[in-house]
PDB file of C-alpha atoms in Angstrom:
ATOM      1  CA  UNK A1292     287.070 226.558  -8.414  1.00 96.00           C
ATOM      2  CA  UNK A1293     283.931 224.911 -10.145  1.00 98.00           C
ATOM      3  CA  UNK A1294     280.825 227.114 -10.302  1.00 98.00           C
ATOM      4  CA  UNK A1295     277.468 224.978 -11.832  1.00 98.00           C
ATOM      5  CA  UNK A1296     274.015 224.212 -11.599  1.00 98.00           C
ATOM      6  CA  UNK A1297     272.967 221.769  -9.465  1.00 97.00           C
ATOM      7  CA  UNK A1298     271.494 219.523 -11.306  1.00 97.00           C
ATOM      8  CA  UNK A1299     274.980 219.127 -12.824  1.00 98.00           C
ATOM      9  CA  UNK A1300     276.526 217.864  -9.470  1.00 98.00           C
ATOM     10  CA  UNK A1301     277.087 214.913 -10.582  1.00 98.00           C
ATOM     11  CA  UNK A1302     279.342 215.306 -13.538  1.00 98.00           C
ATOM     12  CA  UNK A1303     281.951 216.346 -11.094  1.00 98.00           C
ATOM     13  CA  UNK A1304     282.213 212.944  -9.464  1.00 98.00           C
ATOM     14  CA  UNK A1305     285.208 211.676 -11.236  1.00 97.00           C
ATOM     15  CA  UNK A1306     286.897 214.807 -10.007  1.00 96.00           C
ATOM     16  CA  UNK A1307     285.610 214.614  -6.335  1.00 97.00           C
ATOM     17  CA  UNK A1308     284.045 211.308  -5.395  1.00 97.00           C
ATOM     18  CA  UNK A1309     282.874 212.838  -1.876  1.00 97.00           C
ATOM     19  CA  UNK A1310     280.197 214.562  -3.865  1.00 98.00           C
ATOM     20  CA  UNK A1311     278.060 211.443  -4.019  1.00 98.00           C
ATOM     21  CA  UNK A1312     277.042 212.164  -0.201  1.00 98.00           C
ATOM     22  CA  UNK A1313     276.206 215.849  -0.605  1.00 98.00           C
ATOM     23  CA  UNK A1314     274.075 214.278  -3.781  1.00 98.00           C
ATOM     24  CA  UNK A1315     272.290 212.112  -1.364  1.00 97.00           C
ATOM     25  CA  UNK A1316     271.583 214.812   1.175  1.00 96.00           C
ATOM     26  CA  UNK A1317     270.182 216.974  -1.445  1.00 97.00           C
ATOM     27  CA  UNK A1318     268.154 214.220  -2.527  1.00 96.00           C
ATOM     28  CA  UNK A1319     266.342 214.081   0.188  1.00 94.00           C
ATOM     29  CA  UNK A1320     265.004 217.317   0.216  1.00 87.00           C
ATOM     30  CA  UNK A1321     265.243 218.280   3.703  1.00 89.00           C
ATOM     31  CA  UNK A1322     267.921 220.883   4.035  1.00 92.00           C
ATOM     32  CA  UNK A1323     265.690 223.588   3.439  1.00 88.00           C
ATOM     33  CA  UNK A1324     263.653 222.830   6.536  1.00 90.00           C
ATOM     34  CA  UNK A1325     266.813 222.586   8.421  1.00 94.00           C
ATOM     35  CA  UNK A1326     268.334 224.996  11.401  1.00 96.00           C
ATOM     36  CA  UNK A1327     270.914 226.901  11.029  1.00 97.00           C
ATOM     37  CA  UNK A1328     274.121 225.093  12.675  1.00 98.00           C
ATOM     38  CA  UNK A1329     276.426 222.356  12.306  1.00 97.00           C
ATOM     39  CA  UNK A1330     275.788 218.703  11.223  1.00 97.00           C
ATOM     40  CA  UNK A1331     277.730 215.181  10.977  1.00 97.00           C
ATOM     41  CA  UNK A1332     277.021 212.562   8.348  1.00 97.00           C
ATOM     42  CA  UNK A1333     277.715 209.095   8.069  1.00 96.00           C
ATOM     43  CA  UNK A1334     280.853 209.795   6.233  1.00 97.00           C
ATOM     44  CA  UNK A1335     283.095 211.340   9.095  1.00 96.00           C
ATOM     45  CA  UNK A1336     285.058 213.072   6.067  1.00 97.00           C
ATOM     46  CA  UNK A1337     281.241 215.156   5.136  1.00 98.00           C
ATOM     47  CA  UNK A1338     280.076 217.863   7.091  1.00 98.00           C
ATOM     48  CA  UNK A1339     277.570 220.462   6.496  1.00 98.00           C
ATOM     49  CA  UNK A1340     276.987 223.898   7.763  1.00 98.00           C
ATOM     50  CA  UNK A1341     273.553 225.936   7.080  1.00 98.00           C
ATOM     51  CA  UNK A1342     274.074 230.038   7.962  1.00 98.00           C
ATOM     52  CA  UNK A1343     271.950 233.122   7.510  1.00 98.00           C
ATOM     53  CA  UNK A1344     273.417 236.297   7.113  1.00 97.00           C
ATOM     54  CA  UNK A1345     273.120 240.214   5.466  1.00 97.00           C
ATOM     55  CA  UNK A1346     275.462 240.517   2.535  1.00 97.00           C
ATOM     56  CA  UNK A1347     277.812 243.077   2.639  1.00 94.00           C
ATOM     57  CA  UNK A1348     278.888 246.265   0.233  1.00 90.00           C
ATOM     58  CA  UNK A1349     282.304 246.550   2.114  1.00 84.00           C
ATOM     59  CA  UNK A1350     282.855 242.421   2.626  1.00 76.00           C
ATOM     60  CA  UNK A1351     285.628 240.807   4.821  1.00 86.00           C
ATOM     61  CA  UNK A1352     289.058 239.407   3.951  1.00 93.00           C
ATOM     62  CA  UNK A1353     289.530 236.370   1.582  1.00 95.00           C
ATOM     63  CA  UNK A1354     289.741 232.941   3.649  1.00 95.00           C
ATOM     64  CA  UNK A1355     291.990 230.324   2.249  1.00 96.00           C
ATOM     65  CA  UNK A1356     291.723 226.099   3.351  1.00 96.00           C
ATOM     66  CA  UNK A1357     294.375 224.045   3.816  1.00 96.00           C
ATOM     67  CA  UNK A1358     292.794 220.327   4.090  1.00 96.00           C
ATOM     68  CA  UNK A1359     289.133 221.488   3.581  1.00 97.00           C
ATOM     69  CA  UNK A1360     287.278 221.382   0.042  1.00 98.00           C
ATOM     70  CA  UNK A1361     283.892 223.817   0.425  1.00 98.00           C
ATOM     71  CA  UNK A1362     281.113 223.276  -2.034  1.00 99.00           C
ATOM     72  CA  UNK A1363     278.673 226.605  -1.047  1.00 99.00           C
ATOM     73  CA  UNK A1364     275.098 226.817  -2.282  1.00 98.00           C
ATOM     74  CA  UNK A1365     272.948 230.040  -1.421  1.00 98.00           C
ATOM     75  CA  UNK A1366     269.302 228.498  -0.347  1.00 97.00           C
ATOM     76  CA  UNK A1367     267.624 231.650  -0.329  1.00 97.00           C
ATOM     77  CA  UNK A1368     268.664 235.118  -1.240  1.00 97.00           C
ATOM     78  CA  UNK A1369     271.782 235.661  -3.831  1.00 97.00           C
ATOM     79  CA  UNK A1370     275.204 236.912  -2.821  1.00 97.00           C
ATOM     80  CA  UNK A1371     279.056 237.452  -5.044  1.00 97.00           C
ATOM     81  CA  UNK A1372     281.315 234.862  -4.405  1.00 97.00           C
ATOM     82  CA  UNK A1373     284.853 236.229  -5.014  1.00 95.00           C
ATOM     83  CA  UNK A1374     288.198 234.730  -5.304  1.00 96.00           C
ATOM     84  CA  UNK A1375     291.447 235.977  -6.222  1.00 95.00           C
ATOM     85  CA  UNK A1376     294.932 234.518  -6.777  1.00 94.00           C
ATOM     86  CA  UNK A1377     297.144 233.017  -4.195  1.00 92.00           C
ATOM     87  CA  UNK A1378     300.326 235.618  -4.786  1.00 93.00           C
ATOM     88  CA  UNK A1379     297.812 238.518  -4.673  1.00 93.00           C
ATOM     89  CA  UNK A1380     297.040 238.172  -0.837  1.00 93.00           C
ATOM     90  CA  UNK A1381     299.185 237.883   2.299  1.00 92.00           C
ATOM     91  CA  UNK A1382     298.020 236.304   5.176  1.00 86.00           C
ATOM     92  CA  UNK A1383     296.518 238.145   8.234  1.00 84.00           C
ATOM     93  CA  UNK A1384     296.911 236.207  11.522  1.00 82.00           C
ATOM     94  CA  UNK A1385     297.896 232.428  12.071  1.00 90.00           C
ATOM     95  CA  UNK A1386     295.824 229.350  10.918  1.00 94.00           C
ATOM     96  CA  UNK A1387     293.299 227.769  12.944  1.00 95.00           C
ATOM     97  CA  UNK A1388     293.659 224.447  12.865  1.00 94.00           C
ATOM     98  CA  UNK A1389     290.096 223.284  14.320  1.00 93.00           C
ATOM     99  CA  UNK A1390     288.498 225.604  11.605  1.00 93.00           C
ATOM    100  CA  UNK A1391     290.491 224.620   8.911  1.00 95.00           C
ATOM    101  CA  UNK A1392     290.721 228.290   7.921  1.00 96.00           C
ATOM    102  CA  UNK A1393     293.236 231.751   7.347  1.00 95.00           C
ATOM    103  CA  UNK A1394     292.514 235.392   6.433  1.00 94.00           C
ATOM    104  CA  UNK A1395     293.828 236.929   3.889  1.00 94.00           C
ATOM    105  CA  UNK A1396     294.865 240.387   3.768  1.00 90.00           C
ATOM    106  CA  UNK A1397     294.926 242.186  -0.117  1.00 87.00           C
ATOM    107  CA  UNK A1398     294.079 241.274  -3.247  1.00 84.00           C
ATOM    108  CA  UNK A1399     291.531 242.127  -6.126  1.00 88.00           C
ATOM    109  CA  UNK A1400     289.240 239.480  -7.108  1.00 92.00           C
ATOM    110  CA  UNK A1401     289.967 237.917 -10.108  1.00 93.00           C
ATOM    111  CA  UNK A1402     286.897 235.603 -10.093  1.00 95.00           C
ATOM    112  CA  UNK A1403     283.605 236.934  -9.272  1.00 96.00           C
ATOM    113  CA  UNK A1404     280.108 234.597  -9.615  1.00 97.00           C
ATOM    114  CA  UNK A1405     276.803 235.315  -8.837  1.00 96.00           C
ATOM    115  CA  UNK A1406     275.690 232.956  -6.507  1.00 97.00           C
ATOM    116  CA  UNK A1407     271.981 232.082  -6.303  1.00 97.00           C
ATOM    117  CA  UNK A1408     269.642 229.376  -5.531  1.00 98.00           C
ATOM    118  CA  UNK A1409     270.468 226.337  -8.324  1.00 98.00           C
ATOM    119  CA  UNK A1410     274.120 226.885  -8.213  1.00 98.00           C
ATOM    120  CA  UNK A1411     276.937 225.543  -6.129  1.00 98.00           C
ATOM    121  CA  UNK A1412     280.574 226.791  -5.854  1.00 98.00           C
ATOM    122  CA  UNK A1413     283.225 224.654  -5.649  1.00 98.00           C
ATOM    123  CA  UNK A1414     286.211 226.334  -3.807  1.00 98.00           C
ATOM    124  CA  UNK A1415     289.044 223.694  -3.280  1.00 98.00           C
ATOM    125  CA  UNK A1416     291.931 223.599  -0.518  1.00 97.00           C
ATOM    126  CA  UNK A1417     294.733 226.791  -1.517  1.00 95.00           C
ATOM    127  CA  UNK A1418     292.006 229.016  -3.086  1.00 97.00           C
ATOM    128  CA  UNK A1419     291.488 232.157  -1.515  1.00 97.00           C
ATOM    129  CA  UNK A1420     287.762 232.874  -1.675  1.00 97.00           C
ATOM    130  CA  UNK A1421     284.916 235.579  -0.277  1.00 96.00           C
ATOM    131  CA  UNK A1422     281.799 235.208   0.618  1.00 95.00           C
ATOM    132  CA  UNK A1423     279.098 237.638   1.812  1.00 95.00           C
ATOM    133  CA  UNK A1424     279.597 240.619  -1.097  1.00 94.00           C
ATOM    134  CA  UNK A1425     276.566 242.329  -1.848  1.00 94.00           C
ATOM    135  CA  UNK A1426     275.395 242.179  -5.457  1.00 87.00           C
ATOM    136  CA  UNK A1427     273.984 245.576  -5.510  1.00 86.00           C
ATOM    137  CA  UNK A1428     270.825 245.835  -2.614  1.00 90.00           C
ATOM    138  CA  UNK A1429     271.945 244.216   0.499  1.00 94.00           C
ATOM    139  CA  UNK A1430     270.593 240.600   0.593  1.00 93.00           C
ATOM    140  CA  UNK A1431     269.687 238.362   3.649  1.00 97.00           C
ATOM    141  CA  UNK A1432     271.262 234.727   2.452  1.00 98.00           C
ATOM    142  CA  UNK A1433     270.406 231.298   3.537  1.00 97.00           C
ATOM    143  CA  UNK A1434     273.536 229.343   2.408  1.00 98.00           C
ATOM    144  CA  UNK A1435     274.535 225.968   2.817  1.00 98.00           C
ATOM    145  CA  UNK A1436     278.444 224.793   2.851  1.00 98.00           C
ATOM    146  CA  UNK A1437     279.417 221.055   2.739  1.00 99.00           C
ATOM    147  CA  UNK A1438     283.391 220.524   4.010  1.00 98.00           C
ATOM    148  CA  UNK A1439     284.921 217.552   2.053  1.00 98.00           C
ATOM    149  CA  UNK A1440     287.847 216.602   4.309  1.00 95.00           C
ATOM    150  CA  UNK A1441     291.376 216.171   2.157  1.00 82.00           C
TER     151      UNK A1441
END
């Protein structure tokens, strides 16, 4: 996990090259104007999601990636990001391949960030992660999540 500013982005390039198109999308300053849904890039390896949703003080199970790399910045609104260690959770149900994506039954987190407009989170393939805790109030989040295929 890498948890930053975003103006520091960039710095992690040497660690994840595919960064440099999620640079250039934020450069252009149009993903707050966006809808919520699903979009392609010119990189078939870069997708992005945008999503709006009500934290939570009683969140969901951890999700874990196998091929996937997520890089999650809140837009609007602040949320906990959460993630815990791989031994500490079991899994709950099979993997979906299409989604890239399995639930996780158990475990504490170990890692908690407050996520906020400015930041990005980092969560990389065989980290179990949660998203959507409440940081107190209940919060309505605008978050955007790049995928970085494997």
């Amino acid at each position: 996990m890498v948890f930053d500013n975003l103006d520091k982005l960039e710095m992690y390039l040497p660690l994840l090259p595919k960064l440099q198109k999620v640079i250039e999308i934020l450069d252009r300053g149009q993903i707050y104007e966006q809808a919520e849904g699903t979009y392609t890039t010119d990189d078939s390896d870069v997708c992005y999601v945008i999503t709006s949703y009500e934290t939570d003080t009683k969140p969901g199970q951890f999700e874990i990636h196998r091929r996937d790399t997520d890089v999650q910045i809140v837009l609007a609104g602040s949320e906990l990001l959460a993630m815990t260690w791989r031994e500490l959770v079991s899994t709950a149900g099979s993997y979906d391949a299409d989604n890239d994506v399995s639930f996780l039954d158990g475990g504490e987190p170990t890692v908690v960030v407050n996520a906020i407009p400015g930041r990005f989170v980092i969560f990389f393939p065989g980290e179990p992660h949660k998203a959507k805790v409440a940081s107190g109030e209940i919060s309505t989040v605008k978050k955007l999540v790049f995928k970085l295929k494997d």
